[in-house]
CSV table of C-alpha atoms in Angstrom, one decimal:
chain,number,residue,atom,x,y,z
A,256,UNK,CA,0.0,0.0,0.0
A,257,UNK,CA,1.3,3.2,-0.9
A,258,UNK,CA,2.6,6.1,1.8
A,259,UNK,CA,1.4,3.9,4.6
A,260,UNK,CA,2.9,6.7,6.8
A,261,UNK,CA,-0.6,8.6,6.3
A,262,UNK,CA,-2.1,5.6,8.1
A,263,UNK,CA,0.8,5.1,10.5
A,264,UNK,CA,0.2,8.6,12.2
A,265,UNK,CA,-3.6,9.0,11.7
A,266,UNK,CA,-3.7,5.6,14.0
A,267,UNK,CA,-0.8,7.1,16.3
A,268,UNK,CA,-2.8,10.5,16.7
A,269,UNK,CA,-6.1,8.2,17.7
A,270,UNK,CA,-4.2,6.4,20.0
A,271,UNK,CA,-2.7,9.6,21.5
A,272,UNK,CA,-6.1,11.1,21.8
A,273,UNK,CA,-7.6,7.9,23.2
A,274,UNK,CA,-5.1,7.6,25.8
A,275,UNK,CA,-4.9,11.1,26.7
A,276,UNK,CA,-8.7,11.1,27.3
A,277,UNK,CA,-8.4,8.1,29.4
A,278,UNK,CA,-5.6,9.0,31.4
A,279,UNK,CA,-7.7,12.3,32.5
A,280,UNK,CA,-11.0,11.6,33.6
A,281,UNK,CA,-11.8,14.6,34.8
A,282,UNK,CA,-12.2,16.1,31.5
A,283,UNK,CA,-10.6,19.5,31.6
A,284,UNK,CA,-7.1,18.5,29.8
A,285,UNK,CA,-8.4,17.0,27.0
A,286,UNK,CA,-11.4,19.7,26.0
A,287,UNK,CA,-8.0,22.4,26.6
A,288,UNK,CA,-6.3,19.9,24.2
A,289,UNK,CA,-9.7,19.7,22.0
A,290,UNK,CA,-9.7,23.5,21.3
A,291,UNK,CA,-5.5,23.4,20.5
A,292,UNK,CA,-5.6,20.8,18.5
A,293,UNK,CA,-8.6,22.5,16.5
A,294,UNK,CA,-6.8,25.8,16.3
A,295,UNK,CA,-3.6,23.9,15.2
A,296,UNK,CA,-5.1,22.2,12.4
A,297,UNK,CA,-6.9,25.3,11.4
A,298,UNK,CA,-3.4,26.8,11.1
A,299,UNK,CA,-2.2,23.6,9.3
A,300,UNK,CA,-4.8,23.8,7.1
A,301,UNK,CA,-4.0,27.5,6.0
A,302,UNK,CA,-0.5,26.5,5.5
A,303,UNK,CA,-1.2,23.4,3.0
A,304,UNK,CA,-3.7,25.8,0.9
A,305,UNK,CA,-0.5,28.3,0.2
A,306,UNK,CA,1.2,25.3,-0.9
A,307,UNK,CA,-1.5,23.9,-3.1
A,308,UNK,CA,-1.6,27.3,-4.3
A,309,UNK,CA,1.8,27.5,-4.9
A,310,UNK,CA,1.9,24.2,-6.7
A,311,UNK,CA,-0.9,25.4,-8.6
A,312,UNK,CA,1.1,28.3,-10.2
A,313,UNK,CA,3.6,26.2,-11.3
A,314,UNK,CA,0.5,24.3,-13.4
A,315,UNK,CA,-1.9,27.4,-14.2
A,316,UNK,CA,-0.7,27.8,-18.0
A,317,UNK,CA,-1.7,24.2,-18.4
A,318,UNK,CA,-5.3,24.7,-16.4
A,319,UNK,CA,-5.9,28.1,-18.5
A,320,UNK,CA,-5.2,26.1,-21.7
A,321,UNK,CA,-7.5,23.7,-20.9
A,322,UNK,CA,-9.7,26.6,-19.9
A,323,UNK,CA,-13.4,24.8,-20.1
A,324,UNK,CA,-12.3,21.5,-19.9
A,325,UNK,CA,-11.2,22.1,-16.5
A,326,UNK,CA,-14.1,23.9,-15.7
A,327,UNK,CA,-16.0,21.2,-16.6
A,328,UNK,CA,-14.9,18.5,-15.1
A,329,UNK,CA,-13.9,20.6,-11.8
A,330,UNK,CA,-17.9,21.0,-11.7
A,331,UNK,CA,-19.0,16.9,-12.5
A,332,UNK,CA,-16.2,16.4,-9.4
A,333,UNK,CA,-18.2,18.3,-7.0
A,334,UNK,CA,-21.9,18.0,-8.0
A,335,UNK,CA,-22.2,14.3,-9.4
A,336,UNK,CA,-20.3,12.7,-6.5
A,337,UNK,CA,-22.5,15.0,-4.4
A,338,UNK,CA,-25.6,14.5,-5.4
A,339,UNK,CA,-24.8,10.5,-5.7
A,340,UNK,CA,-24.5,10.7,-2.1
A,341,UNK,CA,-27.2,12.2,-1.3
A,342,UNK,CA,-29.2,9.6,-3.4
A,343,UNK,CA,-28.1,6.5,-2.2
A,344,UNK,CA,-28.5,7.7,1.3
A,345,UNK,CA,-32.2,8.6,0.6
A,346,UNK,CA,-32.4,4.9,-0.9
A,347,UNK,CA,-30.9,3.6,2.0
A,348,UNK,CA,-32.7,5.3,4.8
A,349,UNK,CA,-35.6,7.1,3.0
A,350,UNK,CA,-35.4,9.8,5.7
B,1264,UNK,CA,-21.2,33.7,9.2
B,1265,UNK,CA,-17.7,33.0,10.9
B,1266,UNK,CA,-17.6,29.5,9.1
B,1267,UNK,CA,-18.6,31.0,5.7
B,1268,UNK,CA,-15.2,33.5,6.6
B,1269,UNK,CA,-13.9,30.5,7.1
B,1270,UNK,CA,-14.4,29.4,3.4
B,1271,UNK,CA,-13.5,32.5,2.1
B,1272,UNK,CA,-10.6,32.6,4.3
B,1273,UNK,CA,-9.1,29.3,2.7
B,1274,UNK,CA,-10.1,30.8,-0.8
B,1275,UNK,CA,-8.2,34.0,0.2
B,1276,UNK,CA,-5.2,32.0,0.9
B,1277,UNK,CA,-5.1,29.7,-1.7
B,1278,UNK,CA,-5.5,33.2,-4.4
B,1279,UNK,CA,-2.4,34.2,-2.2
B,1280,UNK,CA,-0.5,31.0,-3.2
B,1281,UNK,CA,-1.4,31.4,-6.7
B,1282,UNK,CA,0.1,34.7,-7.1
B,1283,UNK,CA,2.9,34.6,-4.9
B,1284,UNK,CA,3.8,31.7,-7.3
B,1285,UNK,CA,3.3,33.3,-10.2
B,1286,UNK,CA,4.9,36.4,-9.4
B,1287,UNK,CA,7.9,35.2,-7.4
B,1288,UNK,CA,8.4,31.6,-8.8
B,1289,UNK,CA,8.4,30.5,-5.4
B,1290,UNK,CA,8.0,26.2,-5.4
B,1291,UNK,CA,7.3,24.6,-1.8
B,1292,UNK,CA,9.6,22.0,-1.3
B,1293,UNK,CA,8.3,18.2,-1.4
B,1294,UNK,CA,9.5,17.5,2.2
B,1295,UNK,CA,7.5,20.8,3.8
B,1296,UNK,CA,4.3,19.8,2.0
B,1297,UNK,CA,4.2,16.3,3.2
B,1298,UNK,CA,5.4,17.0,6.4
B,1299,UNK,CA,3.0,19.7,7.0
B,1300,UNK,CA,0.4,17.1,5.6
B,1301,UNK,CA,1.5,14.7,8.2
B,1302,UNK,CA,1.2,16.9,10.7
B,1303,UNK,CA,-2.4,17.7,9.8
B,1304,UNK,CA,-3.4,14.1,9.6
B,1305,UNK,CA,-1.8,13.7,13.0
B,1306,UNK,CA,-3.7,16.7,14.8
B,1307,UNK,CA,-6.9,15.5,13.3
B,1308,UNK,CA,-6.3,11.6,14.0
B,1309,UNK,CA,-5.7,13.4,18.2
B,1310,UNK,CA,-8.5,15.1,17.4
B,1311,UNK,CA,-11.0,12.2,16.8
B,1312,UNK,CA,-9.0,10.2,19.3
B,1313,UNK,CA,-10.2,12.1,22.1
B,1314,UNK,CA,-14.0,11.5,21.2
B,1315,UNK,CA,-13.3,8.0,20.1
B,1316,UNK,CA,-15.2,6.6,23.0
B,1317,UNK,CA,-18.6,8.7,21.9
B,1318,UNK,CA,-18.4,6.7,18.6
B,1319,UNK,CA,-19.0,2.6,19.8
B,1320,UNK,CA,-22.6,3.7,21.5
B,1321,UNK,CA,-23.5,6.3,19.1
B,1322,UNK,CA,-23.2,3.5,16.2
B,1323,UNK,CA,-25.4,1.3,18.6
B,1324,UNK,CA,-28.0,3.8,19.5
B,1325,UNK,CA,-28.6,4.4,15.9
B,1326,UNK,CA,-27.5,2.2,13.6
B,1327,UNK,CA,-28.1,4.8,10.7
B,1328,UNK,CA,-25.0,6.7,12.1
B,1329,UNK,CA,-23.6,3.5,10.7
B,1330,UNK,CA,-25.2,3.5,6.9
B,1331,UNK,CA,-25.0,6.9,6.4
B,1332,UNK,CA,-21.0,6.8,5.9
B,1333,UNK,CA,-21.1,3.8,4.1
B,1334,UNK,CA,-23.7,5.6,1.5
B,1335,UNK,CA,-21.5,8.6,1.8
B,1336,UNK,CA,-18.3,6.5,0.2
B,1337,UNK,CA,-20.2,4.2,-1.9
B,1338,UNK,CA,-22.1,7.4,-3.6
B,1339,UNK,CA,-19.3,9.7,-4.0
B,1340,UNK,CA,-16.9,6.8,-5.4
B,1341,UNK,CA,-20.3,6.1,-8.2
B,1342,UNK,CA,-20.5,9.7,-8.7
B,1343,UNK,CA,-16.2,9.5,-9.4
B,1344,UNK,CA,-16.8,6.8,-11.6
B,1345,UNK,CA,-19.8,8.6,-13.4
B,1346,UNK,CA,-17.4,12.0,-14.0
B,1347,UNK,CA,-14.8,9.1,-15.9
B,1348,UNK,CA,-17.4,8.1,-18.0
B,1349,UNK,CA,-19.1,11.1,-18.9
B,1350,UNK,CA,-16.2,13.3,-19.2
B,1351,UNK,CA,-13.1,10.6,-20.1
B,1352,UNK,CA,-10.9,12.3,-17.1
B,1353,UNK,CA,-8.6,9.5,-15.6
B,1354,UNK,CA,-10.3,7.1,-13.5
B,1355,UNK,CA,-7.9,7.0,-11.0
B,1356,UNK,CA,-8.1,11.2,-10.6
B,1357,UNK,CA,-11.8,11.0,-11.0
B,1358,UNK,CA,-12.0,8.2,-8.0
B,1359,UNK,CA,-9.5,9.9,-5.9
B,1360,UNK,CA,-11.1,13.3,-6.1
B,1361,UNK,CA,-14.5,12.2,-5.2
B,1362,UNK,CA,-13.1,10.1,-2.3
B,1363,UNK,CA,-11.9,13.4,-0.7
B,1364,UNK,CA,-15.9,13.8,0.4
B,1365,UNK,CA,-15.6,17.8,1.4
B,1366,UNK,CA,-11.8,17.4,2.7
B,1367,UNK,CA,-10.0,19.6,0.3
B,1368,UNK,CA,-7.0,20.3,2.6
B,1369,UNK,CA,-5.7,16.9,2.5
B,1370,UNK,CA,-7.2,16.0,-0.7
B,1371,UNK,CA,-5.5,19.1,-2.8
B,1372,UNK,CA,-2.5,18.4,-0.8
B,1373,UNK,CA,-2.0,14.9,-1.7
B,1374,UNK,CA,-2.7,15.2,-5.1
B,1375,UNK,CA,-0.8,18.2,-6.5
B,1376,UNK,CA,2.1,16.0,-4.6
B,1377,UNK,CA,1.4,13.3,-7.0
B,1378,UNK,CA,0.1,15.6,-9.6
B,1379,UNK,CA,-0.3,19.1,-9.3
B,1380,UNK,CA,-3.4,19.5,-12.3
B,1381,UNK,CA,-4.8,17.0,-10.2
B,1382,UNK,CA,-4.6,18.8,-6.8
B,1383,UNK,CA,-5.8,22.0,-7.9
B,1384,UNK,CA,-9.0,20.0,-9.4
B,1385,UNK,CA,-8.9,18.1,-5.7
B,1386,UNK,CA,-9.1,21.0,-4.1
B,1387,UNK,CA,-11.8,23.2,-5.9
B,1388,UNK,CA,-13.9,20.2,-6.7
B,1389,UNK,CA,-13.8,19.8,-2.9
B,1390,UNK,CA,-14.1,22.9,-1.4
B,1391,UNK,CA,-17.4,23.6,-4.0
B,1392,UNK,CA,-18.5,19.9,-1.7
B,1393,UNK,CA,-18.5,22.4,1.5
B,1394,UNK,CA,-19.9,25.4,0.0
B,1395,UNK,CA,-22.9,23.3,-1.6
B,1396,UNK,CA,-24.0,22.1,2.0
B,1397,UNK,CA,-23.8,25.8,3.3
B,1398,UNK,CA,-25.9,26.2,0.3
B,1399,UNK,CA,-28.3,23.4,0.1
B,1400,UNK,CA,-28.7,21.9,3.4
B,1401,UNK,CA,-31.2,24.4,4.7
B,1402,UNK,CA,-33.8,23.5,2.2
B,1403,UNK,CA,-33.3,19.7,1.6
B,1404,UNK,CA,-33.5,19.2,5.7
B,1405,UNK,CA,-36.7,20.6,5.7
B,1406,UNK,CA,-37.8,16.6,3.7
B,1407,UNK,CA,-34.8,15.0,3.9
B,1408,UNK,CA,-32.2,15.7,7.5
B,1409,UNK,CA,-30.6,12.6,7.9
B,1410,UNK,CA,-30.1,11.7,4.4
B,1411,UNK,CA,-29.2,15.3,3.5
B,1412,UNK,CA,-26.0,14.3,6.0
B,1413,UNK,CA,-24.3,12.9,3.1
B,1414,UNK,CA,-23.8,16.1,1.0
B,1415,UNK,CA,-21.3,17.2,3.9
B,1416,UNK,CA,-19.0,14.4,3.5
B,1417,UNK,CA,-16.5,14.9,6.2
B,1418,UNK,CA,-17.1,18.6,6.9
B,1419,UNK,CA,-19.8,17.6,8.9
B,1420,UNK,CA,-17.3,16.6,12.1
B,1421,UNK,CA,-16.1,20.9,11.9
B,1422,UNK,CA,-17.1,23.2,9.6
B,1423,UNK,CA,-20.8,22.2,8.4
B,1424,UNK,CA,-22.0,20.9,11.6
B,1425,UNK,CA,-23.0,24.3,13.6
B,1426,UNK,CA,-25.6,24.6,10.6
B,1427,UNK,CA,-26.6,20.7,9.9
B,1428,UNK,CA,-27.3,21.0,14.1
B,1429,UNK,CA,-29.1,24.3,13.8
B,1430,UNK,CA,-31.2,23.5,10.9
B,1431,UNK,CA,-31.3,19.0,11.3
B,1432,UNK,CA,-32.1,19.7,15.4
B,1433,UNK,CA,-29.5,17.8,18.1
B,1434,UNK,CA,-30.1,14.1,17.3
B,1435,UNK,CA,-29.2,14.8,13.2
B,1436,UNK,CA,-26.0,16.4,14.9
B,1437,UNK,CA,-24.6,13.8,16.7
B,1438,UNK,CA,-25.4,12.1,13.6
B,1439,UNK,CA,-23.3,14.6,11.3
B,1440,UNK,CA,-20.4,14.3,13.6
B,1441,UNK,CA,-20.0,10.6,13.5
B,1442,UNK,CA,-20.5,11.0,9.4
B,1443,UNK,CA,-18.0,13.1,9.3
B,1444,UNK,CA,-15.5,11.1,12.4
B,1445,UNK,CA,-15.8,8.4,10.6
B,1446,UNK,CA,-15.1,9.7,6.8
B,1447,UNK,CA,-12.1,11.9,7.9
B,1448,UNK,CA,-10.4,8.3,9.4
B,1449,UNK,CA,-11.1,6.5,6.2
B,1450,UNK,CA,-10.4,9.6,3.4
B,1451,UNK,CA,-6.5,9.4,4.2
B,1452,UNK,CA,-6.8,5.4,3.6
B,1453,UNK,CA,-8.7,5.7,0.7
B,1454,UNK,CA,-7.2,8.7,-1.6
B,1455,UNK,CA,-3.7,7.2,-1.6
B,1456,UNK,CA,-5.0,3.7,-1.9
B,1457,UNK,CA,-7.4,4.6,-4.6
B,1458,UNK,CA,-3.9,7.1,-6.6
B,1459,UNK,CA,-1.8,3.8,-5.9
B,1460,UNK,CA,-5.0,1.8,-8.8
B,1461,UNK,CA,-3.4,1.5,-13.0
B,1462,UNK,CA,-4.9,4.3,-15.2
């Protein structure tokens, strides 16, 4: 399986938070660890979008050449898969 | 309001990126990005980690915390597979791209490691995901608030659930957040795995 790192640390940080909750029972730690970690992946995220924008740039003459094409398909990415969702769910629960 | 900003904030960023690339010719390094991206997965893996043990009677309490997820994949992955066929985009990007379910952060990320065309698709296709269920979740929970769960994909653990909650009620939140637990585990095993398939 390919970059089994990404499923190395996502178990490691489950296994943090699960221990971290269960070594302090009285709850105050871990929401004050809740509200970091939120704030530190907020951060995180920000930092990766500059990147992807970044690596964008280094593309953009190739996604303005194929100027509707990208559109397009950009647009079937987000709506079909979407909207299949939402579908098969209804099928499934009807609720 | 604030988690709209929050959209807009990302968008603001990423239009940063753009043109600090174009105008400086600045490329990120391959370690910072995916060590950056490790770091996120690690944070949000804590994250989930310290309301792991809501999850186990949550799924028994209602077992449609349980299908939802599983329609959530099974629908987006169809819908990827539709965009190949219709449009004749590579499977592989088509798959991967729809198996990011809302999280563009990590999907874009990946991707425009692997292939950058790819990763700026990843990341607009998915963050159009999140602003469709600020957009449409209102409306179709007035018929439809579990099912309408699914358009979140795994935005609905953060960003989407203060409105699924206000407009579903409680129970369709507790509901959202498990959707969305359980998606953000599985999207980091399923992207790569899903990149890894032949064209």
């Amino acid at each position: 399986m390919p970059h089994l790192e990404v499923v190395i640390i996502l178990g490691l940080g489950v296994l943090l938070g699960v221990a971290v909750v269960s070594s302090f029972k009285d709850g105050t730690l871990p929401i004050r660890l809740k509200s970091f970690s939120g704030r530190l992946a907020l951060l995180l995220t920000y930092v990766l979008v500059y990147i992807v924008g970044l690596r964008v740039a280094e593309v953009l003459p190739e996604i303005l050449s194929r100027g509707s094409q990208a559109l397009l398909i950009t647009m079937a990415l987000s709506a079909i898969p979407t909207l299949a969702s939402l579908v098969l769910t209804y099928l499934l629960i009807r609720g | 309001m604030i988690r709209s900003l929050g959209t807009l904030g990302v968008t603001s960023v990423f239009t940063l990126g753009v043109l600090t690339g174009m105008a400086l010719g600045v490329r990120a390094p391959d370690d910072l990005l995916w060590f950056t991206l490790l770091g996120l997965i690690f944070v949000t893996g804590f994250s989930i980690g310290l309301d792991f043990s809501e999850i186990p009677s949550a799924v028994r309490n209602n077992v449609w915390n349980l299908v939802i997820p599983l329609a959530t994949v099974a629908g987006s992955l169809t819908g990827g597979l539709m965009v190949h066929f219709l449009t004749g985009f590579s499977l592989r990007y088509s798959l991967a791209i729809s198996a990011g379910m809302g999280w563009y952060s990590f999907t874009g990320t990946y991707l425009s490691g692997v292939n950058p065309y790819a990763g700026f698709l990843g990341y607009v296709a998915n963050v159009l995901r999140e602003v469709y269920t600020y957009l449409t979740y209102p409306i179709l929970a007035r018929r439809w608030r579990y099912s309408s769960v699914s358009i979140g994909g795994a935005t609905t653990m953060d960003t989407t659930l203060p409105l699924i909650t206000s407009a579903g009620g409680t129970e369709v939140g507790v509901t959202a957040f498990i959707h969305g637990v359980l998606l953000t585990s599985l999207i980091p095993i399923l992207i790569p795995l899903v990149v890894s398939l032949p064209d």
